[in-house]
Short mmCIF file of C-alpha atoms in Angstrom, two decimals:
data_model
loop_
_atom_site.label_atom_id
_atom_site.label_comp_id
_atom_site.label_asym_id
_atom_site.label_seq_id
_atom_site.Cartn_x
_atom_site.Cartn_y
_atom_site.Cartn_z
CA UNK A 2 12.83 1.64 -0.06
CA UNK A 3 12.01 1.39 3.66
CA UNK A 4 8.68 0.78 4.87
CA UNK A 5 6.71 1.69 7.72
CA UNK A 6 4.21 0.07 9.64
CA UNK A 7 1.49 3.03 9.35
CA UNK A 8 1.19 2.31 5.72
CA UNK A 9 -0.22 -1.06 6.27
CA UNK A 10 -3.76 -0.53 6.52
CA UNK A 11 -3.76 1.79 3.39
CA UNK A 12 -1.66 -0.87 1.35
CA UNK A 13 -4.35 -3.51 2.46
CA UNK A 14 -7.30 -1.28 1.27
CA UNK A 15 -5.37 -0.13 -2.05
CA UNK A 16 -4.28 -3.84 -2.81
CA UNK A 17 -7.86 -5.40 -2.21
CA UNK A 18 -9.90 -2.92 -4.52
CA UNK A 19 -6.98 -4.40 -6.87
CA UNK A 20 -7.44 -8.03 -6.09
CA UNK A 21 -11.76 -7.79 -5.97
CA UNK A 22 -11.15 -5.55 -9.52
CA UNK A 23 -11.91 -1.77 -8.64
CA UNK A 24 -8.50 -0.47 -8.57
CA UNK A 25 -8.62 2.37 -10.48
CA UNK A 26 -5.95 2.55 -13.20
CA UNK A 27 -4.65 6.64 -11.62
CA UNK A 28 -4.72 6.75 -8.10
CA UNK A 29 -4.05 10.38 -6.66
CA UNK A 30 -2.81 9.76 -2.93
CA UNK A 31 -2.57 12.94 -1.05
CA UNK A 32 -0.45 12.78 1.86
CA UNK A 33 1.60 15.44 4.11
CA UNK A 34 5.50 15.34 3.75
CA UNK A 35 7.17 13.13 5.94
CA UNK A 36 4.07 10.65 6.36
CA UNK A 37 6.28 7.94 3.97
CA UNK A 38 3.77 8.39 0.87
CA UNK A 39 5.98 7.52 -1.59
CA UNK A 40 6.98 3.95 -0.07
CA UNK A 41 3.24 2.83 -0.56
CA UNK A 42 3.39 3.69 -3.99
CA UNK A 43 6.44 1.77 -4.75
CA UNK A 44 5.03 -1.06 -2.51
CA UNK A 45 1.82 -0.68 -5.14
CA UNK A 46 4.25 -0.68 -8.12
CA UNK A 47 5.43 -3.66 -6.99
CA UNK A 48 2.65 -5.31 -6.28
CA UNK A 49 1.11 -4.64 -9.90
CA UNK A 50 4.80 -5.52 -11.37
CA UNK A 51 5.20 -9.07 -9.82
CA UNK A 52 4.60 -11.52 -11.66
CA UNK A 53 3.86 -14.40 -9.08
CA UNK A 54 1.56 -12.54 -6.43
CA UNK A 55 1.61 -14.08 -3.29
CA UNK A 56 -2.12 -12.89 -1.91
CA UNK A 57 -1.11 -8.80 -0.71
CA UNK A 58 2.75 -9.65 -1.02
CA UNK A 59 4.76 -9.47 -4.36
CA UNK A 60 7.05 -12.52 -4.45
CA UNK A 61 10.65 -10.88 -4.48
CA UNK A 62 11.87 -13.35 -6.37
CA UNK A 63 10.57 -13.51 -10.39
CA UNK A 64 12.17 -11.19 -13.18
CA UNK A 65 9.47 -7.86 -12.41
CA UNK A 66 10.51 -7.95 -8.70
CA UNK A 67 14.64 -8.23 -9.59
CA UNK A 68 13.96 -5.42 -11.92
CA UNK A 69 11.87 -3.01 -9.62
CA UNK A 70 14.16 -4.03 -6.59
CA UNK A 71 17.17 -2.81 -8.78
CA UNK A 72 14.66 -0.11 -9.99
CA UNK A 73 15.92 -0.60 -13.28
CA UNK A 74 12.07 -1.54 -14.60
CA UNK A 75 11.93 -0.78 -17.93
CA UNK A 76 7.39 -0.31 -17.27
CA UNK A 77 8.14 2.11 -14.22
CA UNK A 78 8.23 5.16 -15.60
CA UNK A 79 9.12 8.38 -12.93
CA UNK A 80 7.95 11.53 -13.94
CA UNK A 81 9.69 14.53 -12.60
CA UNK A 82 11.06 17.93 -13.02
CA UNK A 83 14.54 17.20 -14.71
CA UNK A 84 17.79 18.39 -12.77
CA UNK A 85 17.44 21.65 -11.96
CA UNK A 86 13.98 22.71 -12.72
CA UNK A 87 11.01 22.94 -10.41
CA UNK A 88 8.49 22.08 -13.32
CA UNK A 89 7.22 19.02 -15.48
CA UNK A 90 6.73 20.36 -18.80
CA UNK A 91 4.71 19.53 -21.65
CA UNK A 92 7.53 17.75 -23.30
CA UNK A 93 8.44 15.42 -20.96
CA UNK A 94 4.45 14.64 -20.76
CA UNK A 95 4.45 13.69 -24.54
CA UNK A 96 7.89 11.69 -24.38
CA UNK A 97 5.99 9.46 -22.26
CA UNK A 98 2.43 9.04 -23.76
CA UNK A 99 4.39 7.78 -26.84
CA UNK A 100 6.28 5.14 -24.88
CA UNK A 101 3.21 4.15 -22.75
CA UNK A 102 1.14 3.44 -25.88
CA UNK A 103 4.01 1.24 -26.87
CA UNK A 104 3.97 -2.89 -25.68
CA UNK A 105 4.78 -3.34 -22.34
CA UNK A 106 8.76 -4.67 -22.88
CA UNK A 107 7.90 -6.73 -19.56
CA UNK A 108 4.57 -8.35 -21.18
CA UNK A 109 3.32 -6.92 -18.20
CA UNK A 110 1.62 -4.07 -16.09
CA UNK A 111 2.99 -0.17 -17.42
CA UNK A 112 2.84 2.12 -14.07
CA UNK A 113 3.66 6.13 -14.39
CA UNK A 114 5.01 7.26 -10.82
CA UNK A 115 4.68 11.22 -10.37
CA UNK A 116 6.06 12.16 -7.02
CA UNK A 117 5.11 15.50 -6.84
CA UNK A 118 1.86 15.75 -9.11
CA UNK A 119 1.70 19.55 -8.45
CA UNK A 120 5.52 20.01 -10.39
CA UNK A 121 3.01 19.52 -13.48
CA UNK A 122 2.64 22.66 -15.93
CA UNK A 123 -1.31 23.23 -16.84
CA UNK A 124 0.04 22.53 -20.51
CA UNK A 125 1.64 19.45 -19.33
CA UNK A 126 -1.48 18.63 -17.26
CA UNK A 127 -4.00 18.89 -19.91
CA UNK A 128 -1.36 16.81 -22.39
CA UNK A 129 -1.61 14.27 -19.42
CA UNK A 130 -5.69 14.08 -19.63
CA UNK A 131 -6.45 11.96 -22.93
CA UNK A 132 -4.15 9.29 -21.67
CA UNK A 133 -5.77 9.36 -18.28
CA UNK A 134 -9.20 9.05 -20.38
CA UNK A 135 -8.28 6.52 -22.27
CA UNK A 136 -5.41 4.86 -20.81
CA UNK A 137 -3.25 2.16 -22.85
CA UNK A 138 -4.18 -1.30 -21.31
CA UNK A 139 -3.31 -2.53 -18.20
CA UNK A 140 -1.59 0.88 -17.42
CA UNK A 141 -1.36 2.78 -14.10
CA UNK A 142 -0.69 5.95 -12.95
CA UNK A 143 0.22 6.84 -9.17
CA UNK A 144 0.03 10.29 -8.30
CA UNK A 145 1.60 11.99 -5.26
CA UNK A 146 0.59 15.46 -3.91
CA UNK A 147 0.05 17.69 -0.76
CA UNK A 148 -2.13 20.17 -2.16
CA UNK A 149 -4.56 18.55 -4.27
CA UNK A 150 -5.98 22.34 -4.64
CA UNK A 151 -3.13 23.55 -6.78
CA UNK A 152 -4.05 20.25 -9.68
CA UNK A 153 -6.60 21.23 -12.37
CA UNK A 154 -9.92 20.13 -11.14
CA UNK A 155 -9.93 18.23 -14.79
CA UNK A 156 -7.22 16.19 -13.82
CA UNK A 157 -8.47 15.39 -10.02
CA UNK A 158 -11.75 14.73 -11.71
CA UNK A 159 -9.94 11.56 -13.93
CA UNK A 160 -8.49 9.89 -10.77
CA UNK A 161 -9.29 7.98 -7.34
CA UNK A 162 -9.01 10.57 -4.62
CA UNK A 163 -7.33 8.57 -1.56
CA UNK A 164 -6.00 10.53 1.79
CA UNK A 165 -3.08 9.10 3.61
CA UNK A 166 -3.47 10.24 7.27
CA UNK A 167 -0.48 10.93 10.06
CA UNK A 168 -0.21 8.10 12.28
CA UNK A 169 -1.87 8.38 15.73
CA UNK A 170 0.05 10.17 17.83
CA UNK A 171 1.61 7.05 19.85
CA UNK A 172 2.46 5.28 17.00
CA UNK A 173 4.40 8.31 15.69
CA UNK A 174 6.42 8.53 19.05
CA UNK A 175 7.04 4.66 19.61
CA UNK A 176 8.49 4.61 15.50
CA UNK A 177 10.52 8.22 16.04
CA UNK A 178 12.05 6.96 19.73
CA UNK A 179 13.04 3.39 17.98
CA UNK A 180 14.68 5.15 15.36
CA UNK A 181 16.60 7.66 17.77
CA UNK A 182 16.94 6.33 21.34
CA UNK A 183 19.44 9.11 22.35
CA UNK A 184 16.44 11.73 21.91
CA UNK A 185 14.01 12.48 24.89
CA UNK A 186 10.70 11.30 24.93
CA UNK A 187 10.08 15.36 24.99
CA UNK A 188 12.02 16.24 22.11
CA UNK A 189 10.60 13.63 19.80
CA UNK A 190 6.83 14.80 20.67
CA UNK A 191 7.76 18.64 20.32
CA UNK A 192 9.04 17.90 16.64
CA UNK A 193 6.12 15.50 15.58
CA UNK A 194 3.98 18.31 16.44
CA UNK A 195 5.91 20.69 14.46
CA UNK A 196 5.59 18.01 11.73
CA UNK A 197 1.74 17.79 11.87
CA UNK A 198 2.25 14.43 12.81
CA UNK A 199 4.47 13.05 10.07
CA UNK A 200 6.97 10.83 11.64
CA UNK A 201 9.69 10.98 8.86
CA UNK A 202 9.30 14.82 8.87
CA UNK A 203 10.34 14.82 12.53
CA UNK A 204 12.89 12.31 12.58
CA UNK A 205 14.57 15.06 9.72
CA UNK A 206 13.78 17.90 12.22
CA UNK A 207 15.55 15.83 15.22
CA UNK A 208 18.97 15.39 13.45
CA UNK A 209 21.58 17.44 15.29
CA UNK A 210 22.19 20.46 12.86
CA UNK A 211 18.55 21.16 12.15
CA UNK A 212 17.81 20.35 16.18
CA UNK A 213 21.19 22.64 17.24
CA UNK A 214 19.38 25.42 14.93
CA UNK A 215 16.20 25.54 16.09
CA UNK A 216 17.23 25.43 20.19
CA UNK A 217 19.96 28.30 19.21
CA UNK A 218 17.06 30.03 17.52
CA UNK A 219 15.15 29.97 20.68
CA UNK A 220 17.37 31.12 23.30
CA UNK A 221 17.68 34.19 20.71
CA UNK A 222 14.16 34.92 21.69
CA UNK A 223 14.42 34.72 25.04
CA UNK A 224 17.89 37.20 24.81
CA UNK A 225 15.82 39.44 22.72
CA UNK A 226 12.52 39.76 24.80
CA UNK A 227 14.95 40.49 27.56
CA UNK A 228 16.75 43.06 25.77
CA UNK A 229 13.53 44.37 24.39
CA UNK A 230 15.65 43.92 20.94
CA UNK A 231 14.04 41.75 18.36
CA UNK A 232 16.54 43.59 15.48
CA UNK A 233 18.53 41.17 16.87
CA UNK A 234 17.22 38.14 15.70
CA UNK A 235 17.87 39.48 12.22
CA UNK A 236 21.26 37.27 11.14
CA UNK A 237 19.07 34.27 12.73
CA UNK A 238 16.20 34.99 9.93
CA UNK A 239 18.05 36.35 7.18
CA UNK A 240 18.83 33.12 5.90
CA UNK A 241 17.80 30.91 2.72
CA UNK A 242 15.52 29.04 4.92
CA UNK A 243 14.03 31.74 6.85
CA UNK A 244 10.30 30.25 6.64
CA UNK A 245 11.94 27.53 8.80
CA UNK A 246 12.43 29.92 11.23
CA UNK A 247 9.50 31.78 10.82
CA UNK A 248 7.00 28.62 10.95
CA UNK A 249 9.03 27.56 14.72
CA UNK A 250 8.38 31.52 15.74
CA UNK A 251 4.82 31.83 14.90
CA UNK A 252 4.50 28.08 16.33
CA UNK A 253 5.86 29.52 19.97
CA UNK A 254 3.45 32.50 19.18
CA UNK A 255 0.37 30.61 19.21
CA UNK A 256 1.47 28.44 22.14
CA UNK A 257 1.91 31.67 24.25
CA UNK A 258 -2.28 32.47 22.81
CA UNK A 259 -2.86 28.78 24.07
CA UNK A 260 -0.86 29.45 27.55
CA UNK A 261 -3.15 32.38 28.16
CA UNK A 262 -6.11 30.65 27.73
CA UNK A 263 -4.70 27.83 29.99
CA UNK A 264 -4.53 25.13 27.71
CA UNK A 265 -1.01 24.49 28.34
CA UNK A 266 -1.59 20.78 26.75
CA UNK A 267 -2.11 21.68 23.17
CA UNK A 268 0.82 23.80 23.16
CA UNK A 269 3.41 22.54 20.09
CA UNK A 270 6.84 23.41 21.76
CA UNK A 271 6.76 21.06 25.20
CA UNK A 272 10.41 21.39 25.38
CA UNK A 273 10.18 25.45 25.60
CA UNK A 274 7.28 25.94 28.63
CA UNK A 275 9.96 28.79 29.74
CA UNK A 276 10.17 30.60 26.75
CA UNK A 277 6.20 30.30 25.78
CA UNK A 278 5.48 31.57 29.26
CA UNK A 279 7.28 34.54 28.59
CA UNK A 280 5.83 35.62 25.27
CA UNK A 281 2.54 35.07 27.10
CA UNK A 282 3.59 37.57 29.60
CA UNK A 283 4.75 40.32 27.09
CA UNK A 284 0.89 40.96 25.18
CA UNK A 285 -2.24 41.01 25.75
CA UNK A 286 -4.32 37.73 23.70
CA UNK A 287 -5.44 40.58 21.13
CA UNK A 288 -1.74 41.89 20.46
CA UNK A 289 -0.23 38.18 20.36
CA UNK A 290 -2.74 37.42 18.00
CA UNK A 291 -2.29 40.43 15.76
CA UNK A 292 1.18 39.48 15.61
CA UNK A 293 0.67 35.67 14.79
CA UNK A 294 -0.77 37.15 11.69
CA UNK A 295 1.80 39.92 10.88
CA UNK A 296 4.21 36.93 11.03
CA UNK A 297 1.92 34.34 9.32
CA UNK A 298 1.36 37.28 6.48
CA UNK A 299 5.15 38.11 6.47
CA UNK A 300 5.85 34.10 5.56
CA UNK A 301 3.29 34.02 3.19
CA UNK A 302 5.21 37.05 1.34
CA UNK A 303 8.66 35.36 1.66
CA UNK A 304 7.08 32.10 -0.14
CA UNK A 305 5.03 33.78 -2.92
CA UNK A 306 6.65 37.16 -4.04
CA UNK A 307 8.74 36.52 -6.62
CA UNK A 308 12.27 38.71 -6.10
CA UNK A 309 11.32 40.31 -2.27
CA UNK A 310 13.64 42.34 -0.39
CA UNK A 311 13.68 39.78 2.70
CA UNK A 312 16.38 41.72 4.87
CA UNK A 313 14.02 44.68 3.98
CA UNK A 314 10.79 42.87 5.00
CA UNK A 315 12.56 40.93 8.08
CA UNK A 316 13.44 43.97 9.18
CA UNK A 317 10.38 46.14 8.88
CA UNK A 318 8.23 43.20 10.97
CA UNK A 319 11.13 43.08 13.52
CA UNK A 320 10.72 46.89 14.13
CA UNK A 321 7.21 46.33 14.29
CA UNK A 322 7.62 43.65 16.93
CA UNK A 323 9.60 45.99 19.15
CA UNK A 324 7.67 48.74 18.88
CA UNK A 325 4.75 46.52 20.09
CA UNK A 326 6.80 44.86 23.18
CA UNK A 327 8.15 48.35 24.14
CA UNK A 328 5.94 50.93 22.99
CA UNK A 329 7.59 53.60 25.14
CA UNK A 330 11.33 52.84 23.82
CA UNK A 331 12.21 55.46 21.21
CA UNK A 332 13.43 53.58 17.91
CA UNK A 333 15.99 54.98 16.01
#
């Protein structure tokens, strides 16, 4: 697993408390996607596998560092949702309390890996708790998540709480330009900033297809503000990933609120000025802002409502749109 150079000073913190004997034995890390959370856990599990520590570096060279290297560990245990489910359920839970009150088969440390701690079910959750309470010896648990909210507050309660920030904003762009020197130094800080910083998250946004989409997605806008005819972004939105689309619209929204209120610095789309400028030219403040949250509301009904219409709802908040760009057009 790769690793990046942001982690560092979180590895150093997490492997002291470790070394000086307050690591705690379940460690929720909250982190963003893209921000490389799961490679510090790993480089954790490693750490707490190897069996000849050299000071804050695992060896890479005794039997627990071939195994977790080869990731064929028989102690690492991975919880996740199984092939096609979104879920951990209670099952899977139980499967593995019985095997981590078992002997290590290592003679060593036991670590449970949950990449996506919010995948738990509350049954599964609460079958989870005793074990956090009273955990088999020398036995870890490593939780991942990006919205701590959505845990049981029992469960949050039974760990160590650690945030795993973005990287500053230069050290995002040096890391995201090494990794892609064909991109322009413009590009790569328009898509950290529609990564909230996380540099992996960007350097996924910045590969051609999902790059080609979002530019094509753009000039749409600008055809249809000319045309007074949003309808026409439609086949553009209509798609499986539509709150893609909708997150880089109501991102150019809010930059055309920022461009009014000249603060053209803090806008999120650098590498669109032209377009921005003329959304800020179409509405007053007030109307842009009532429809940042039209669109921010119509999102939030495409991720949560279970079976939508989304043509039907697309559709409606496109009409809307127009209506509001060219109230004295007559809509058919």
């Amino acid at each position: 697993m790769n690793w990046y150079p942001w982690l560092n000073h979180a590895y150093r913190l997490l492997i002291e408390s470790h070394q000086q004997e307050r690591g705690h034995h379940a460690l929720l890390l909250h982190a963003h996607e893209g921000t490389g959370a799961g490679a510090l856990l790993y480089g954790l599990s490693r750490w707490l596998m190897c069996q000849d520590k050299r000071g804050m570096k695992s060896c890479g060279k005794c039997h627990g560092c071939h195994l977790m290297l080869a990731e064929t560990h028989s102690d690492w245990h991975v919880l996740a949702p199984e092939k096609g489910k979104s879920t951990i359920g209670v099952d899977a839970v139980r499967q593995l309390n019985e095997r981590l009150y078992e002997y290590s088969q290592q003679g060593g440390a036991k670590i449970v890996w949950l990449p996506s701690a919010e995948s738990l079910t509350d049954a599964a959750s609460n079958a989870l708790l005793k074990t956090l309470e009273e955990p088999p010896q020398n036995t870890y648990f490593l939780l991942q998540c990006q919205r701590p909210a959505r845990l049981l507050a029992t469960l949050r309660s039974r760990c160590f709480y650690y945030f795993l920030p973005v990287p500053e904003q230069h050290v995002g762009l040096y890391w995201l330009q090494h990794q892609l020197p064909a991109i322009s130094s413009l590009d790569a800080q328009t898509a950290l900033k529609l990564s909230q910083g996380a540099p992996l998250a960007a350097e996924q946004l910045l590969q051609t297809e999902k790059w080609q989409q979002r530019n094509v997605f753009c000039q749409a806008i600008e055809q249809a503000l000319h045309n007074c005819d949003t309808l026409s972004l439609l086949p553009l939105l209509n798609r499986d990933d539509a709150q893609q689309s909708l997150y880089w619209l109501v991102s150019l929204l809010s930059d055309a609120v920022k461009w009014q209120q000249q603060a053209q610095d803090y806008c999120v789309n650098q590498d669109q000025q032209a377009l921005i400028h003329h959304l800020a030219s179409t509405q007053s403040v007030e109307k842009l802002l009532s429809t940042v949250d039209d669109w921010v509301h119509c999102r939030h009904q495409l991720l949560s409502v279970v079976g939508i219409n989304r043509e039907l709802l697309l559709t409606g908040q496109l009409l809307n749109w127009e209506k509001q760009l060219c109230p004295t057009r007559q809509l058919i």
